GROMACS .gro file of C-alpha atoms in nm:
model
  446
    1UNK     CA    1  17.396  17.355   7.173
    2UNK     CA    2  17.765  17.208   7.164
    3UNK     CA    3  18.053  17.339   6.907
    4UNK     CA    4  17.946  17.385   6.554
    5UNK     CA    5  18.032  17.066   6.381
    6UNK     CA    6  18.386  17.030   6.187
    7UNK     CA    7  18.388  16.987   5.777
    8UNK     CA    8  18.559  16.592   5.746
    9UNK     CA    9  18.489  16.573   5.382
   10UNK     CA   10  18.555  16.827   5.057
   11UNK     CA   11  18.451  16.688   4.705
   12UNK     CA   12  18.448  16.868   4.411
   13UNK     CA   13  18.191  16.787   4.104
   14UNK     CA   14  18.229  16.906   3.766
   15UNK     CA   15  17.927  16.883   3.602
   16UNK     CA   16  17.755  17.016   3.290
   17UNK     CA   17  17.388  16.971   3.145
   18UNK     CA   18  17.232  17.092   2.845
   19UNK     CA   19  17.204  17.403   2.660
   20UNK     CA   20  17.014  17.552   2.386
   21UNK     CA   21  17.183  17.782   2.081
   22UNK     CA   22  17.135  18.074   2.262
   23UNK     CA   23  17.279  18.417   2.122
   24UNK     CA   24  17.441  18.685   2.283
   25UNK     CA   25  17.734  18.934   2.199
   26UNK     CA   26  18.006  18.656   2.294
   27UNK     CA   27  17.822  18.450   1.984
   28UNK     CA   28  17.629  18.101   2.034
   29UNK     CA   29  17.609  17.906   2.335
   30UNK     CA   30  17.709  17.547   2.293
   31UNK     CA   31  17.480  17.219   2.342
   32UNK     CA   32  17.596  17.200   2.694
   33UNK     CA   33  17.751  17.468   2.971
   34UNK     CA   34  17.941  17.367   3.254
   35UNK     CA   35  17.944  17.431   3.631
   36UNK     CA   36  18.147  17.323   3.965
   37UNK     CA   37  17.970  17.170   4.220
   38UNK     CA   38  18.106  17.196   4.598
   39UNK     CA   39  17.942  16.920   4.858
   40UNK     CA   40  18.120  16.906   5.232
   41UNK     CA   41  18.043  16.663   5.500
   42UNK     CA   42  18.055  16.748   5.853
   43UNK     CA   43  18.110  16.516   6.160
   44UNK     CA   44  17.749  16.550   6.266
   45UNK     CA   45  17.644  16.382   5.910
   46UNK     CA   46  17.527  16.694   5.714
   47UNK     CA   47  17.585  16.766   5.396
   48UNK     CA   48  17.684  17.104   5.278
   49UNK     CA   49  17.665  17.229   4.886
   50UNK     CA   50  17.737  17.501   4.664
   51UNK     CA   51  17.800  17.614   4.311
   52UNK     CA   52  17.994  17.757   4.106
   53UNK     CA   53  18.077  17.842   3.726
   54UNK     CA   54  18.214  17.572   3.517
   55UNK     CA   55  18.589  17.526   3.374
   56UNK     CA   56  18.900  17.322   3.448
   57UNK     CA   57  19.061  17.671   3.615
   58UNK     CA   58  18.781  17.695   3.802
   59UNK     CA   59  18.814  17.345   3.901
   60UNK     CA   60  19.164  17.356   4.049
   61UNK     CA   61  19.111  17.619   4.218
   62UNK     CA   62  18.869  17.500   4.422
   63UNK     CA   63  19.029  17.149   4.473
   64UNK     CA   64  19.364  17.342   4.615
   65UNK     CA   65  19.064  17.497   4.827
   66UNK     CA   66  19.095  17.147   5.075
   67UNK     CA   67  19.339  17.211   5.315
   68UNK     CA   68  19.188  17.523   5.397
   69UNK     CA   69  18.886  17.370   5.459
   70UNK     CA   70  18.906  17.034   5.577
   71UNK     CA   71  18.882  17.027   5.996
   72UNK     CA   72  18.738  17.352   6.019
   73UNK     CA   73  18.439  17.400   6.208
   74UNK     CA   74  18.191  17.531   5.977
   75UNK     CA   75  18.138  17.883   6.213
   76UNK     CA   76  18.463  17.925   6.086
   77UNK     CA   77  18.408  17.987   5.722
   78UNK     CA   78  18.510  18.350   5.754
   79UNK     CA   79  18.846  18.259   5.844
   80UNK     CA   80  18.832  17.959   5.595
   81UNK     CA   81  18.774  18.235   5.362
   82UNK     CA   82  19.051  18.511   5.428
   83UNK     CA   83  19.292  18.218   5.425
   84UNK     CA   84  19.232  18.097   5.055
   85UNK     CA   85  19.199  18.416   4.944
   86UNK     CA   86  19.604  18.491   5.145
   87UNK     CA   87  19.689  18.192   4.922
   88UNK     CA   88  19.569  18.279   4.604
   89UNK     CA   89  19.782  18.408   4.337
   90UNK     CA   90  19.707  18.620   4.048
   91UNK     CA   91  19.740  18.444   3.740
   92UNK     CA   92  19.952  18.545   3.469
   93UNK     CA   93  19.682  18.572   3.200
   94UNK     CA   94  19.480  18.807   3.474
   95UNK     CA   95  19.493  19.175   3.304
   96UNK     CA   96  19.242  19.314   3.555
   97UNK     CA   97  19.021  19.420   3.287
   98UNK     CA   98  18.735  19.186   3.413
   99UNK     CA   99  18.398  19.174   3.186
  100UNK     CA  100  18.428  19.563   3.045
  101UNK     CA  101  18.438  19.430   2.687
  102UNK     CA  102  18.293  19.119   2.777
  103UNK     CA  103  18.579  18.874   2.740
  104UNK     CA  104  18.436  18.584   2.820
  105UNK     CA  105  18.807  18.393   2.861
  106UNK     CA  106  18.790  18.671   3.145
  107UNK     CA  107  18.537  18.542   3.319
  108UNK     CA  108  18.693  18.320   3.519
  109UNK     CA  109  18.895  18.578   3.687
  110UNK     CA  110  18.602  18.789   3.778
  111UNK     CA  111  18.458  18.503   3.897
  112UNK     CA  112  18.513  18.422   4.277
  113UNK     CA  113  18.491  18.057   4.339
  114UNK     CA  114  18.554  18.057   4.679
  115UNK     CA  115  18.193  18.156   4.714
  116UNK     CA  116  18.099  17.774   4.642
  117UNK     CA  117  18.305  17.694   4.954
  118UNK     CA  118  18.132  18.017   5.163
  119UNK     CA  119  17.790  17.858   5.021
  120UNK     CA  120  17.864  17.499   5.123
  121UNK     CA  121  17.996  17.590   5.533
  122UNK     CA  122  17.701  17.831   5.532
  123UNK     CA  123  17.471  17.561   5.482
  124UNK     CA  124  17.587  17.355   5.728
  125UNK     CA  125  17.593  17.609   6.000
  126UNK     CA  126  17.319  17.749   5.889
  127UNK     CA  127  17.161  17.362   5.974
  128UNK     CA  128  17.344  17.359   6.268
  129UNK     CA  129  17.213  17.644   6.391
  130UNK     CA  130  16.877  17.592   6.236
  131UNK     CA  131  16.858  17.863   6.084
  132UNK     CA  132  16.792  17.988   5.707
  133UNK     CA  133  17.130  18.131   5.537
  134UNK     CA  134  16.962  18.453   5.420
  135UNK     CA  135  16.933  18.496   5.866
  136UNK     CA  136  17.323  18.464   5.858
  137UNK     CA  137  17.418  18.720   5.575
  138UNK     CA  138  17.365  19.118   5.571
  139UNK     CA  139  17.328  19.381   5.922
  140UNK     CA  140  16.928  19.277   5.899
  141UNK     CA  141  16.879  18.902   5.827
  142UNK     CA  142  16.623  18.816   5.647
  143UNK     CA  143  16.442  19.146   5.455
  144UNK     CA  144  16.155  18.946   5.238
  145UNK     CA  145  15.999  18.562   5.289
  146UNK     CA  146  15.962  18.576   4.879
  147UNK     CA  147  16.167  18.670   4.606
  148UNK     CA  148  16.106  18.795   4.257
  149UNK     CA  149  16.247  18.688   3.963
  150UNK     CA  150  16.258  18.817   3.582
  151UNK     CA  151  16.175  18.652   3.311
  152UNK     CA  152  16.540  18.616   3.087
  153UNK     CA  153  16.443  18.607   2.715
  154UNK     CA  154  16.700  18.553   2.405
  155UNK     CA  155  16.752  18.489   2.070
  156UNK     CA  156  16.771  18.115   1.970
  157UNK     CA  157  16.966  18.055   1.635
  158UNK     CA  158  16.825  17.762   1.425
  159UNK     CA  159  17.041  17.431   1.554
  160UNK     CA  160  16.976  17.218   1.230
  161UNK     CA  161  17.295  17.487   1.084
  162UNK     CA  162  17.537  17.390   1.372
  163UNK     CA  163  17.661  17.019   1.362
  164UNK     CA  164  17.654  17.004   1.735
  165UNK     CA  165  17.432  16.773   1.974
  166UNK     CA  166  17.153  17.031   2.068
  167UNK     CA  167  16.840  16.891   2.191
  168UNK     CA  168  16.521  16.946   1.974
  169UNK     CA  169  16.213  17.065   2.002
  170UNK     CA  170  15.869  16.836   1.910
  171UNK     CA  171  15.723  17.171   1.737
  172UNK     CA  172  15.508  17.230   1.974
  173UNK     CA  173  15.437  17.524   2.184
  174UNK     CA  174  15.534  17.427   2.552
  175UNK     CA  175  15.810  17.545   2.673
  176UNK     CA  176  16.007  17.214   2.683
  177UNK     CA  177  16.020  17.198   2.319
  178UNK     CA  178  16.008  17.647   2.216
  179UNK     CA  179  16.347  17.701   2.391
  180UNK     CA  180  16.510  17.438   2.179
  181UNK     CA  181  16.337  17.560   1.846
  182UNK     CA  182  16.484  17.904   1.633
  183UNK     CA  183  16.302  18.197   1.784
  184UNK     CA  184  16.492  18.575   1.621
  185UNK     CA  185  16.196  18.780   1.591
  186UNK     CA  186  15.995  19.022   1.741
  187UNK     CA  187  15.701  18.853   1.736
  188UNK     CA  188  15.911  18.511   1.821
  189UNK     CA  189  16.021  18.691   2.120
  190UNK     CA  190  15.682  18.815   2.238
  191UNK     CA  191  15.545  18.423   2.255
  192UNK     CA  192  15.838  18.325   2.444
  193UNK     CA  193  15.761  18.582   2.704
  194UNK     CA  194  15.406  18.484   2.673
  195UNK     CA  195  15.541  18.069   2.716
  196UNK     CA  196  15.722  18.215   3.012
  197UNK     CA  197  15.455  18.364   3.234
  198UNK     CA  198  15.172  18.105   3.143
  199UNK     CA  199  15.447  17.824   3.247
  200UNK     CA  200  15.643  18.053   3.536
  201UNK     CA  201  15.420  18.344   3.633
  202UNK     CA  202  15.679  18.570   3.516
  203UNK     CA  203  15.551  18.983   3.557
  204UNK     CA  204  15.877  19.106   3.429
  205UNK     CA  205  16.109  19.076   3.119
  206UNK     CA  206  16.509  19.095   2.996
  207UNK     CA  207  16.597  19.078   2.666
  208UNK     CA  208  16.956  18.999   2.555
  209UNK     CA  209  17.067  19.201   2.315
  210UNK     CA  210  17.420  19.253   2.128
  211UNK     CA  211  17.309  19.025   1.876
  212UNK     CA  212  17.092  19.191   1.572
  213UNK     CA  213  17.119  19.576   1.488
  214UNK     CA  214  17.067  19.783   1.793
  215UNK     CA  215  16.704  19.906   1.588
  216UNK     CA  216  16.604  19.589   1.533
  217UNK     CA  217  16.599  19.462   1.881
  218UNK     CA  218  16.449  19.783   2.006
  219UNK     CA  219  16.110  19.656   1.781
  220UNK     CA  220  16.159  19.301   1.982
  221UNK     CA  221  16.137  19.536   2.322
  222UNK     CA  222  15.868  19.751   2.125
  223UNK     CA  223  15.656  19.493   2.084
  224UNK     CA  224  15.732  19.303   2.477
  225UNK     CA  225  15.586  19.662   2.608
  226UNK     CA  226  15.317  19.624   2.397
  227UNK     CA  227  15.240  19.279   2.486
  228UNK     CA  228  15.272  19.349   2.859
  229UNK     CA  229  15.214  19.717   2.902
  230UNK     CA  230  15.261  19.609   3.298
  231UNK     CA  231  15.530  19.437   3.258
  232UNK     CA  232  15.917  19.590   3.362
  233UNK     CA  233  16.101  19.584   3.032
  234UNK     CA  234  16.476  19.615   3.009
  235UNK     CA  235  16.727  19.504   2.734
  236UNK     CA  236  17.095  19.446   2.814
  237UNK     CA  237  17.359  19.507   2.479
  238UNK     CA  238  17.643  19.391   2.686
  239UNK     CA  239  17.833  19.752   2.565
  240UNK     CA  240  17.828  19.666   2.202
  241UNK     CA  241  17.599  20.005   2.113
  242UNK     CA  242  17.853  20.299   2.077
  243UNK     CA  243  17.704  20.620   2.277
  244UNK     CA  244  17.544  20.762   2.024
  245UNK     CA  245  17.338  20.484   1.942
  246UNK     CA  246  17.254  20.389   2.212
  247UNK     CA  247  17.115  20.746   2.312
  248UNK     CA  248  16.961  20.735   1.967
  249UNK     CA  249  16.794  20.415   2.016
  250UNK     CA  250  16.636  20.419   2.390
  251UNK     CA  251  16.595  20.817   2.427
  252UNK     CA  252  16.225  20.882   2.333
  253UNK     CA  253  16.151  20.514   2.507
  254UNK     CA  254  16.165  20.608   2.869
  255UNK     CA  255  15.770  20.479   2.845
  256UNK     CA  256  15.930  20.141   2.748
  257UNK     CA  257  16.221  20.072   2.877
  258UNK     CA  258  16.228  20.091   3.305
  259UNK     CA  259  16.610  20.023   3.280
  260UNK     CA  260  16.855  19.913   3.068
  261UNK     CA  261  17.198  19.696   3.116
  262UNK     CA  262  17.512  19.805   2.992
  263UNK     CA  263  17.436  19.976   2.659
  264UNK     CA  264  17.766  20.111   2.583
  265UNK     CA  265  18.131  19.994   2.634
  266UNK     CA  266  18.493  20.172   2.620
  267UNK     CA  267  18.524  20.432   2.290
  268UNK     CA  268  18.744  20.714   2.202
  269UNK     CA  269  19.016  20.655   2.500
  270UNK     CA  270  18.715  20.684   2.744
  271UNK     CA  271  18.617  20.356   2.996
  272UNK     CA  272  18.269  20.201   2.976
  273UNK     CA  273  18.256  20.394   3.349
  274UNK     CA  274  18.253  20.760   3.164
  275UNK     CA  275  18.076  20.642   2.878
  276UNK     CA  276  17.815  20.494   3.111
  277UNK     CA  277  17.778  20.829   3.308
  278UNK     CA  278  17.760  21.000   2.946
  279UNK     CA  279  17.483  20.809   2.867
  280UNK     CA  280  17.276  20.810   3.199
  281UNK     CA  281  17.304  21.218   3.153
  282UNK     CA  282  17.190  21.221   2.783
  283UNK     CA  283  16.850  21.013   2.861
  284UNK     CA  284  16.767  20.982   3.206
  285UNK     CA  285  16.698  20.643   3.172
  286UNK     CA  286  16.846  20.425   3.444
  287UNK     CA  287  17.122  20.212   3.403
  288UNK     CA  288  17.190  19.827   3.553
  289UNK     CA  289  17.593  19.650   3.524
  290UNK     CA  290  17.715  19.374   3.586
  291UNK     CA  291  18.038  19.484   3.347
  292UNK     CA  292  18.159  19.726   3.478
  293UNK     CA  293  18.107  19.716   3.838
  294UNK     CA  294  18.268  19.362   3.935
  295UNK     CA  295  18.426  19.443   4.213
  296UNK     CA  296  18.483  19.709   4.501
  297UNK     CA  297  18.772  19.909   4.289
  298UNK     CA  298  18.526  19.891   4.006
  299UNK     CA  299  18.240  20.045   4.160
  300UNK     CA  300  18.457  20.293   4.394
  301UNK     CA  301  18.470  20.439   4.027
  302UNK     CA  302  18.152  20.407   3.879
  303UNK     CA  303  17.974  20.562   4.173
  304UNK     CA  304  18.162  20.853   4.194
  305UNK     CA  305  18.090  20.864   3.785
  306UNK     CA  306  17.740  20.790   3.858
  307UNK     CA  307  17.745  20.620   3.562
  308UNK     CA  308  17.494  20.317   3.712
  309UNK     CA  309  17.201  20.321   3.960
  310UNK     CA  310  17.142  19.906   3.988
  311UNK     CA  311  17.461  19.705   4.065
  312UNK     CA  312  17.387  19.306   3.970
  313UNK     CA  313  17.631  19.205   4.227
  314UNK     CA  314  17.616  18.813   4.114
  315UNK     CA  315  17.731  18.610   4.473
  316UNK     CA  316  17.946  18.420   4.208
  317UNK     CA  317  18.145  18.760   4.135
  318UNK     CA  318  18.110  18.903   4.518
  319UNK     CA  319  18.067  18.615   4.724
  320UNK     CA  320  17.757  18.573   4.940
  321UNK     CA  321  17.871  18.797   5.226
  322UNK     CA  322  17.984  19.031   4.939
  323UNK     CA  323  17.637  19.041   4.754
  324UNK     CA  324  17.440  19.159   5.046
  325UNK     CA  325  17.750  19.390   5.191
  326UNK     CA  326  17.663  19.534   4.843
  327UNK     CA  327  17.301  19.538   4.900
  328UNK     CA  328  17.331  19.709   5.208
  329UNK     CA  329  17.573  20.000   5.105
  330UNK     CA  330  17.339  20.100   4.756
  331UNK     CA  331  17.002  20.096   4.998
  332UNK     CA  332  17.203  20.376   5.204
  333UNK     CA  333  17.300  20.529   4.901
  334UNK     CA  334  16.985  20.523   4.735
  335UNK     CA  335  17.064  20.338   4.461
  336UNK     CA  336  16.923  19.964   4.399
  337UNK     CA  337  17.065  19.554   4.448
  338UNK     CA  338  16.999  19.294   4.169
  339UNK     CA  339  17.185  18.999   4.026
  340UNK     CA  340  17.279  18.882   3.691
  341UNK     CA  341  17.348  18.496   3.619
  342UNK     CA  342  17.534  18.217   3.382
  343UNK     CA  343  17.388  17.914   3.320
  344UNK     CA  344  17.330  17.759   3.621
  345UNK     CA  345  17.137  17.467   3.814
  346UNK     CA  346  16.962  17.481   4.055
  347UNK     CA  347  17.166  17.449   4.375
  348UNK     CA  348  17.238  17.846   4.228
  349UNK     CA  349  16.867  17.911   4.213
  350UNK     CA  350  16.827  17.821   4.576
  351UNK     CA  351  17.117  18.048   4.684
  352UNK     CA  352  17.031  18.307   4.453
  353UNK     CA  353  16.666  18.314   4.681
  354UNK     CA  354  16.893  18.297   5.023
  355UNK     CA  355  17.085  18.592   4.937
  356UNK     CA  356  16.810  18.821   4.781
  357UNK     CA  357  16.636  18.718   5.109
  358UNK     CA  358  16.871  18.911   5.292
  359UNK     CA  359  16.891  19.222   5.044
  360UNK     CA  360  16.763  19.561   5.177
  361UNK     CA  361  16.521  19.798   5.040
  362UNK     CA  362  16.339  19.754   4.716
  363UNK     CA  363  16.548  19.518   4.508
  364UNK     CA  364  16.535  19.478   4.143
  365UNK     CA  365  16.384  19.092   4.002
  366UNK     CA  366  16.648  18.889   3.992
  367UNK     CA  367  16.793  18.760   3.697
  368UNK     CA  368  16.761  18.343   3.622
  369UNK     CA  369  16.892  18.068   3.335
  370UNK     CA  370  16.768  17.825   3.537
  371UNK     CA  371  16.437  17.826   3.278
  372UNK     CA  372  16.641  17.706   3.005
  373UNK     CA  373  16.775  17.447   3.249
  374UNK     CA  374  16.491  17.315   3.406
  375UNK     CA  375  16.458  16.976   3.366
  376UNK     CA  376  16.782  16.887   3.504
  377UNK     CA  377  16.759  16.953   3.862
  378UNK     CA  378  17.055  16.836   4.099
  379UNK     CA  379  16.795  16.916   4.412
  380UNK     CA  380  16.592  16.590   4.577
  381UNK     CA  381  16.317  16.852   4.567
  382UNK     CA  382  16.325  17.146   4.325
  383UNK     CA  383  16.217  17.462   4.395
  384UNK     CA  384  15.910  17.606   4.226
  385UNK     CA  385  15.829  17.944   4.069
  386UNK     CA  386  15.480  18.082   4.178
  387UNK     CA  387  15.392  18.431   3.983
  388UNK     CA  388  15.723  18.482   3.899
  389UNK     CA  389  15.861  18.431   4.275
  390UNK     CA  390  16.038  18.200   4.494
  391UNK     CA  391  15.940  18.175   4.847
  392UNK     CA  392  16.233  18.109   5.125
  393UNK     CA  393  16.201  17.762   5.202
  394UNK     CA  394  16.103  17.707   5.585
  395UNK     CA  395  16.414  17.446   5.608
  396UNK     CA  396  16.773  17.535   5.776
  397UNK     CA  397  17.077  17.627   5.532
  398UNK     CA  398  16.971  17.649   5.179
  399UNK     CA  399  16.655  17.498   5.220
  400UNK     CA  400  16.731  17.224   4.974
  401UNK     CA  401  16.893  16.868   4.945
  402UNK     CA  402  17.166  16.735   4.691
  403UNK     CA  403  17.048  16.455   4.525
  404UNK     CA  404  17.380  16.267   4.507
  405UNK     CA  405  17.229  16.007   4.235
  406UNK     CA  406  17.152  16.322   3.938
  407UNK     CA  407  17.526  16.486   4.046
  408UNK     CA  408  17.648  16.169   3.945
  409UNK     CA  409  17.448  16.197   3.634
  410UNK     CA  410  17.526  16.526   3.539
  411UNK     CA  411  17.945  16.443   3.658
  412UNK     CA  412  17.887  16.193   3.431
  413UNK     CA  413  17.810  16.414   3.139
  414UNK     CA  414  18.090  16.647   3.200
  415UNK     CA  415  18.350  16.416   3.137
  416UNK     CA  416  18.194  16.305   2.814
  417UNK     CA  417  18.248  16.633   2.679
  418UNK     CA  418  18.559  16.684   2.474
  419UNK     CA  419  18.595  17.066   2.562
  420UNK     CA  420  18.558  17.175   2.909
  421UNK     CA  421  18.627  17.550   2.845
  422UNK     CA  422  18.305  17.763   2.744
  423UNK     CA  423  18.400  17.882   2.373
  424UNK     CA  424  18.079  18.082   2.240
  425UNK     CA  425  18.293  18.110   1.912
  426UNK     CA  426  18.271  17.753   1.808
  427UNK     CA  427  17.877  17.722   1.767
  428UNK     CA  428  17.862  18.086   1.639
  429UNK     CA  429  18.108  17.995   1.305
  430UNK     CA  430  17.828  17.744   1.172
  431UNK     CA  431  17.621  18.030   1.160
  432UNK     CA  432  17.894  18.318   1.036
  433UNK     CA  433  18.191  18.159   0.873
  434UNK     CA  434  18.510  18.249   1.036
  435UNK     CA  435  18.318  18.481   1.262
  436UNK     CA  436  18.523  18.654   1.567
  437UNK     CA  437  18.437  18.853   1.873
  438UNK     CA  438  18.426  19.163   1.858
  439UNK     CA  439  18.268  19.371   2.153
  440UNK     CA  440  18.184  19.651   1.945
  441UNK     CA  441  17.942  19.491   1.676
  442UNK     CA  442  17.660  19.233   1.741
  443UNK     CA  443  17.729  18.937   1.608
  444UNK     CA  444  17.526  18.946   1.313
  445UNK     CA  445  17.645  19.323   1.241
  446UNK     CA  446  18.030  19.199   1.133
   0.00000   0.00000   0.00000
């Protein structure tokens, strides 16, 4: 085997596809959700890809990501790596507060988009060397031929109220047409779970919460435990529940719940960190972030708090190399790896498999949105969910091909929208008039 092969082409895709009105404390999603898509070329003919969350920031960033990449063989990427990140400057608007109260104008400084360029080169050396990327990340390559994922359940507002260009649903009760139909109750929540494992195989279920009373979505998660008394049930508040309720709501439902996500944020001077660690003491119940544990600083803290045991480290937020680093240190610590997700296709799915491939110990089920995407796959063969897992695919790199025809589709869409910017606000006010953020108060609590 010669020199690993050197990267002689960078493009950058925006892309979007389509979206249903789903809720959560940041308000309504829109009819569509954006992503960046990252596809090198190397001089031996392979094609490289990765992904990324959507935005025009996110977009120039990674397009002043070239000539740090371009002539660099792909064994390389590490270096490729430290220099953007040497290059990078903080922006302005960056307070360092990351997703504690869920800002979502935030995100795109939590996120770390040179991980669609890590993604990409570790593809193609990961072909090169014919080898899977989960073998390339972590102390231990690969840890698990199979991975498990969750099923992701929310609350769907009723589209005919919001003038936008959702899709619709025929009324009946696949799955294609439910997650584009108005689904806020309990027992509306309990068939999508049940849609969800007869179409996916799905053993496990997370509920998004911050979006009716705190008591009212604890009957939703009631009745899911109910429904599947095997099942793993966790709800995730995104910090709108003060401490109080939240220890009110969840503490006699240790039977029910086998973790929750970020039930509390920042109150009374205090950070979501101490809060976190105030509630974890109250109930016992264990805790999952991905709010306030975004980066290394971040969780220096909330370990020593002890305010979480499950750290989603997202690759988006840690990078590949990051994720697994992660995995690594919270097997040796006794605490457990997972990862949370945006809307995403499926070029996300596949690395989301590669990287829990190479996680440690017993990992949590991995979060997905890629079931209220599917449909719109940007993969010449998409992967499949078989009881709720994803095997590794036996192929080199990802295991999966860009299908350069649907990127064009989907690149196509993008710049047909008039907004790039994700703005959960905007659907949300044909619902509430003049409604607002507000990370302490669901959004039907203002």
């Amino acid at each position: 085997m010669g020199k690993a092969p050197k990267v002689i082409e960078m493009a950058v895709y925006p892309v979007a596809g389509h979206d249903s009105p789903l809720l959560t404390l940041s308000g309504c999603h829109a009819p569509y959700f954006t992503r960046n898509i990252v596809v090198l070329k190397d001089d031996s003919g392979n094609l490289g890809i990765g992904e990324i969350h959507g935005g025009e920031h996110i977009t120039k960033q990674i397009e002043s990501y070239k000539p740090f990449v371009l002539g660099e063989r792909v064994s390389e990427y590490r270096k490729v790596l430290t220099n953007i990140r040497r290059s990078r400057e903080r922006a302005a608007q960056d307070t360092g507060e990351g997703l504690q109260q869920l800002n979502i104008s935030n995100l795109k400084f939590v996120v770390q988009s040179e991980a669609a360029v890590e993604c990409a080169m570790l593809d193609l050396l990961g072909k090169f060397l014919e080898l899977p990327v989960a073998a390339l990340l972590g102390e231990g390559g690969i840890q698990r031929d199979e991975v498990e994922f969750l099923g992701y359940l929310f609350y769907s507002a009723d589209s005919s109220k919001i003038d936008l260009p959702y899709e619709k649903g025929d009324g009946s009760d696949s799955w294609e047409s439910l997650r584009r139909t108005e689904m806020m109750t309990p027992e509306a929540i309990v068939k999508q779970a049940r849609v969800l494992k007869d179409k996916y195989g799905f053993n496990n279920f997370k509920l998004k919460g911050g979006v009716l009373a705190g008591a009212e979505e604890m009957k939703a998660v009631d009745a899911l435990k109910a429904a599947f008394p095997d099942a793993r049930i966790n709800i995730d508040p995104n910090g709108a529940w003060t401490l109080e309720e939240a220890v009110t709501l969840t503490q006699d439902r240790k039977n029910v719940l086998t973790y929750i996500e970020d039930p509390c944020g920042p109150e009374q001077g205090f950070s979501s960190r101490e809060i976190m660690a105030e509630y974890r003491d109250a109930t016992g119940i264990p805790v999952a972030t991905n709010m306030i544990a975004t980066n290394w600083r971040q969780f220096h803290h909330a370990a020593a708090l002890r305010s979480v045991n499950i750290v989603l480290a997202d690759p988006h937020f840690w990078t590949l190399n990051g994720s697994v680093r992660m995995a690594y240190l919270l097997n040796e610590w006794g605490m457990t790896w997972g990862s949370h997700s945006n809307n995403h296709f499926d070029i996300t799915l596949a690395t989301f498999v590669q990287v829990a491939a190479a996680a440690p110990g017993k990992i949590a089920p991995v979060d997905t949105h890629w079931i209220w995407q599917d449909g719109e796959s940007l993969l010449k063969e998409p992967l499949s969910f078989i009881d709720g897992k994803i095997k590794l695919p036996d192929k080199p790199g990802l295991g999966v091909e860009i299908d350069l025809d649907k990127l064009g589709k989907q690149n196509e869409l993008y710049h047909q929208m008039a907004f790039k910017d994700r703005d959960d606000t905007i659907a949300m006010q044909y619902l509430e008039k003049d409604w607002q953020f507000d990370p302490n108060r669901p959004v039907f609590c203002h």
